[in-house]
C-alpha cells in the first residue's frame, strides 16, 4: 500500500515524530553549508545535478487516453470503496485515493534507490552546520494551476497549517519543527529543535505544499467536494461522490521538463471507480469498464480468470515481482481492551488460525506464511542473533528487560497438520487461555474470575473476508472464545479503526525501503499509541521497542541500520502485538492489452498510473483507441 513517492514521500507509513535526541551522525554524509540537489539516508545518490530524467521514466511515451482502475493502496482518510470529500489532508471524511497527484512537494524520491530524494519544487537545499536547519530555494518557474506563483509564503503556510490541523500521519512528523522562517519571497528555512531523527527531513520535505491564498478563503479542515487549488501534474475532473472520480492531466504542468517529473504521467485521464464489493469491481473489469486490476483474491485468481477476453488474448494475466521493500500484513488485538493485554491470550488466538489448511483449501496454494511484519526484506531475522545483533541486545539489556527467547532462533509461528483442527495446536491454545485465567463456563464459553466471557469481534469491511475468516472464528469458538465476524460498510470501517473502536482487525501496508525512526514510531512507538488516526492499532507502547527505534534512527551505516531492524523484528515476533499472517512474493495483475510500459520495473515503488501509457496500435485493435 504506497502512493506516488515522487510527490509524497512522507505519505508512506513513515510519518510521525522521531525519537527524541537522536544523534545526527547517520546523516553526516550529506554535507552542510552548500546547495545540494538531493539527499539520502547514507549519502548515496545515483543521479547527478541536472539529470535529465530517472532511468525508469519514459520521456518518449505518447500522451493520452484513460487509465481506469481501482487502487491497490491508499492513505490517511482515503477510502478505496467510497468517498464523500476531496480533503485528503485531515482525519474526518472519506477522500478518494490519488488526490496526492494534484500536489507538489519540495522533494521527490527515486523509485530505483532505497532512500534518496531529489529537489523538485525546491531547486536546492542547504543543511546548517548543526544539522537542525534546512534552507530550501523555491524554483521561480513553479506555479499553481491558476498561474499564480508558488512562494515561500505558501511553503511556510503549508508546514504550519499541517502541523496544527493535519491528519496525524502528516502532522506528527512536524512535532520537532520549532520555526518556519521565510528568508525572502523564494527561500524558506525549516528549523528543528534538535530532537528530530537524523533522517526525518527525507520524509518531512515530501509533505504536500498547499496554497495560502486558497486556504485563506476556504477552511482547511472542512469536509468539502470543492476541488482545491493545486499545482501537481493532475487536477480533479469529473466526479460522482462515492461512484467515480476522474483526474485530468495538466498539459502545461510547470515541472514537466524537470528531471524529477519528465517521462511520467502519460494518461490524459486517470479514472477511479468505487465498488463496495469486490465482485462488482471484477465484473466491471471483465467488461472493460476498468482496464487494469491487481487481484488480491487467491480464489478469483485461480478460478475466475477464464472469461472470454482472457481466452482470446485481449486481457493479459501476469505476475510482476514485488518491490524490494518490507511488507506488513498482520492482525492485531486491540490492547485498549483489558482482555487482550495478556500475551498468552493473543498467542492463543493466533494458534487458532490454520494457515496450512487455509492456504490449501481457500488460497489455492498461492501464499506463504509470514512470520515478520518486515516480510520479504533483509530486515527479517533468521536463526540466532549474529554478533552485531548480540552486541545491540546486550546494550539494550542494561536498561530494559528482554523478552524470553530473544537469543534463540527467531520465532516462527508453528505449522499445523493442515487438518483445519490441529488438536495439538488447539490444546496449546486452551492451555494458554487457562494460564491467563480463562476457565470453562456455561454455554461452552470461557470466563474470567469476574464471570465475563472472552468476547472477540473480528471487524471486516468486505464480504470476501467472511469465507476466509469464518473457519478461523469457528476454531476460536471451539476453544471457548466468544468470537464473531462483524461486516461493516467502508466508511464505518475507516471510522472505527481510526478511533480504535474494534477488538480485532487486519492491516496491510508497505514500509519505506529504508524505514526511519519516524516511520517505525508511527505504528510501533509509544507516542502514537493513543493518538486517533494513527496506525498503532494494537496500542503498542513498549519502552524496549522505543529504545530499538532510537538505535535505528542513530545508525551511522546501512549495516547498523539493518542490525537494529533485525533486532526489532526479533522482539516484535515474541511480544505478539502484531500477528503476521501471509504474504505473496509478487503482484497478481490483469490488464486489457492496450498499454505500453518500460521494463524492468523500478525496484522500490511501482505506481503504474504514472509509469504506463496507452499503446495506440494495441488500443485501436481492441476498439479502445
PDB file of C-alpha atoms in Angstrom, residues 442-542:
ATOM      1  CA  UNK A 442     -21.641 -22.235  30.830  1.00  0.00           C
ATOM      2  CA  UNK A 443     -22.767 -22.337  27.181  1.00  0.00           C
ATOM      3  CA  UNK A 444     -19.297 -23.556  26.191  1.00  0.00           C
ATOM      4  CA  UNK A 445     -17.577 -20.189  26.658  1.00  0.00           C
ATOM      5  CA  UNK A 446     -14.534 -19.397  28.764  1.00  0.00           C
ATOM      6  CA  UNK A 447     -14.963 -16.964  31.633  1.00  0.00           C
ATOM      7  CA  UNK A 448     -12.610 -14.967  33.822  1.00  0.00           C
ATOM      8  CA  UNK A 449     -12.828 -14.530  37.595  1.00  0.00           C
ATOM      9  CA  UNK A 450     -15.426 -11.791  37.090  1.00  0.00           C
ATOM     10  CA  UNK A 451     -17.627 -14.166  35.109  1.00  0.00           C
ATOM     11  CA  UNK A 452     -17.043 -12.303  31.854  1.00  0.00           C
ATOM     12  CA  UNK A 453     -16.798 -14.151  28.558  1.00  0.00           C
ATOM     13  CA  UNK A 454     -13.791 -13.715  26.274  1.00  0.00           C
ATOM     14  CA  UNK A 455     -15.578 -11.727  23.574  1.00  0.00           C
ATOM     15  CA  UNK A 456     -13.877 -11.063  20.237  1.00  0.00           C
ATOM     16  CA  UNK A 457     -15.463  -9.245  17.326  1.00  0.00           C
ATOM     17  CA  UNK A 458     -13.383  -9.517  14.153  1.00  0.00           C
ATOM     18  CA  UNK A 459     -14.024  -6.337  12.156  1.00  0.00           C
ATOM     19  CA  UNK A 460     -14.090  -6.663   8.338  1.00  0.00           C
ATOM     20  CA  UNK A 461     -15.111  -4.324   5.508  1.00  0.00           C
ATOM     21  CA  UNK A 462     -15.911  -6.729   2.642  1.00  0.00           C
ATOM     22  CA  UNK A 463     -17.900  -9.961   2.407  1.00  0.00           C
ATOM     23  CA  UNK A 464     -14.974 -11.749   0.714  1.00  0.00           C
ATOM     24  CA  UNK A 465     -13.354 -11.992   4.154  1.00  0.00           C
ATOM     25  CA  UNK A 466     -16.266 -13.991   5.543  1.00  0.00           C
ATOM     26  CA  UNK A 467     -15.169 -17.027   3.557  1.00  0.00           C
ATOM     27  CA  UNK A 468     -11.565 -16.707   4.745  1.00  0.00           C
ATOM     28  CA  UNK A 469     -12.114 -15.825   8.378  1.00  0.00           C
ATOM     29  CA  UNK A 470     -15.218 -17.948   9.002  1.00  0.00           C
ATOM     30  CA  UNK A 471     -13.226 -21.124   9.808  1.00  0.00           C
ATOM     31  CA  UNK A 472     -10.823 -19.097  11.971  1.00  0.00           C
ATOM     32  CA  UNK A 473     -13.738 -17.746  14.010  1.00  0.00           C
ATOM     33  CA  UNK A 474     -15.281 -21.197  14.355  1.00  0.00           C
ATOM     34  CA  UNK A 475     -11.994 -22.577  15.686  1.00  0.00           C
ATOM     35  CA  UNK A 476     -11.811 -19.770  18.240  1.00  0.00           C
ATOM     36  CA  UNK A 477     -15.324 -20.631  19.352  1.00  0.00           C
ATOM     37  CA  UNK A 478     -14.307 -24.282  19.646  1.00  0.00           C
ATOM     38  CA  UNK A 479     -11.771 -23.382  22.331  1.00  0.00           C
ATOM     39  CA  UNK A 480     -14.300 -21.232  24.207  1.00  0.00           C
ATOM     40  CA  UNK A 481     -13.758 -17.754  22.771  1.00  0.00           C
ATOM     41  CA  UNK A 482     -16.995 -15.874  22.086  1.00  0.00           C
ATOM     42  CA  UNK A 483     -15.803 -14.882  18.611  1.00  0.00           C
ATOM     43  CA  UNK A 484     -17.778 -13.377  15.748  1.00  0.00           C
ATOM     44  CA  UNK A 485     -17.317 -11.571  12.435  1.00  0.00           C
ATOM     45  CA  UNK A 486     -18.665  -8.055  12.022  1.00  0.00           C
ATOM     46  CA  UNK A 487     -19.066  -6.795   8.455  1.00  0.00           C
ATOM     47  CA  UNK A 488     -19.458  -3.011   8.245  1.00  0.00           C
ATOM     48  CA  UNK A 489     -19.565  -0.581   5.339  1.00  0.00           C
ATOM     49  CA  UNK A 490     -16.279   1.013   4.203  1.00  0.00           C
ATOM     50  CA  UNK A 491     -16.921   4.396   5.822  1.00  0.00           C
ATOM     51  CA  UNK A 492     -17.773   2.797   9.159  1.00  0.00           C
ATOM     52  CA  UNK A 493     -14.735   0.530   8.974  1.00  0.00           C
ATOM     53  CA  UNK A 494     -12.449   3.510   8.480  1.00  0.00           C
ATOM     54  CA  UNK A 495     -14.115   5.457  11.256  1.00  0.00           C
ATOM     55  CA  UNK A 496     -13.894   2.561  13.705  1.00  0.00           C
ATOM     56  CA  UNK A 497     -10.266   1.683  13.027  1.00  0.00           C
ATOM     57  CA  UNK A 498      -9.250   5.342  13.103  1.00  0.00           C
ATOM     58  CA  UNK A 499     -10.871   5.762  16.521  1.00  0.00           C
ATOM     59  CA  UNK A 500      -9.636   2.333  17.745  1.00  0.00           C
ATOM     60  CA  UNK A 501     -13.205   1.073  18.177  1.00  0.00           C
ATOM     61  CA  UNK A 502     -12.636  -2.609  17.436  1.00  0.00           C
ATOM     62  CA  UNK A 503     -11.484  -5.876  19.024  1.00  0.00           C
ATOM     63  CA  UNK A 504      -9.520  -7.416  16.152  1.00  0.00           C
ATOM     64  CA  UNK A 505      -8.686  -6.104  12.684  1.00  0.00           C
ATOM     65  CA  UNK A 506      -6.127  -6.627   9.933  1.00  0.00           C
ATOM     66  CA  UNK A 507      -3.753  -4.198   8.252  1.00  0.00           C
ATOM     67  CA  UNK A 508      -1.612  -4.498   5.126  1.00  0.00           C
ATOM     68  CA  UNK A 509       0.986  -1.914   4.156  1.00  0.00           C
ATOM     69  CA  UNK A 510       4.399  -1.397   2.639  1.00  0.00           C
ATOM     70  CA  UNK A 511       7.129   0.138   4.744  1.00  0.00           C
ATOM     71  CA  UNK A 512       9.644   2.557   3.290  1.00  0.00           C
ATOM     72  CA  UNK A 513      12.571   0.662   1.697  1.00  0.00           C
ATOM     73  CA  UNK A 514      14.812   2.080   4.437  1.00  0.00           C
ATOM     74  CA  UNK A 515      12.464   2.503   7.417  1.00  0.00           C
ATOM     75  CA  UNK A 516      13.209   5.556   9.527  1.00  0.00           C
ATOM     76  CA  UNK A 517      12.711   6.063  13.242  1.00  0.00           C
ATOM     77  CA  UNK A 518       9.751   8.327  12.492  1.00  0.00           C
ATOM     78  CA  UNK A 519       8.137   5.753  10.219  1.00  0.00           C
ATOM     79  CA  UNK A 520       8.514   2.974  12.755  1.00  0.00           C
ATOM     80  CA  UNK A 521       7.187   5.187  15.533  1.00  0.00           C
ATOM     81  CA  UNK A 522       4.012   5.731  13.512  1.00  0.00           C
ATOM     82  CA  UNK A 523       2.920   2.141  14.019  1.00  0.00           C
ATOM     83  CA  UNK A 524       5.156   0.726  16.728  1.00  0.00           C
ATOM     84  CA  UNK A 525       6.122   3.616  19.003  1.00  0.00           C
ATOM     85  CA  UNK A 526       4.641   4.636  22.350  1.00  0.00           C
ATOM     86  CA  UNK A 527       3.985   8.187  21.116  1.00  0.00           C
ATOM     87  CA  UNK A 528       1.373   7.031  18.629  1.00  0.00           C
ATOM     88  CA  UNK A 529      -0.436   4.527  20.857  1.00  0.00           C
ATOM     89  CA  UNK A 530      -3.297   6.799  21.911  1.00  0.00           C
ATOM     90  CA  UNK A 531      -3.430   9.269  19.005  1.00  0.00           C
ATOM     91  CA  UNK A 532      -6.536   8.555  16.972  1.00  0.00           C
ATOM     92  CA  UNK A 533      -5.937   8.315  13.245  1.00  0.00           C
ATOM     93  CA  UNK A 534      -2.529   6.668  13.550  1.00  0.00           C
ATOM     94  CA  UNK A 535      -1.947   3.046  12.628  1.00  0.00           C
ATOM     95  CA  UNK A 536      -0.792   1.977  16.056  1.00  0.00           C
ATOM     96  CA  UNK A 537      -3.952  -0.091  16.190  1.00  0.00           C
ATOM     97  CA  UNK A 538      -2.953  -2.501  18.981  1.00  0.00           C
ATOM     98  CA  UNK A 539      -1.855   0.330  21.345  1.00  0.00           C
ATOM     99  CA  UNK A 540       1.749  -0.868  21.320  1.00  0.00           C
ATOM    100  CA  UNK A 541       3.675   1.112  23.944  1.00  0.00           C
ATOM    101  CA  UNK A 542       6.837  -0.774  24.867  1.00  0.00           C
TER     102      UNK A 542
END
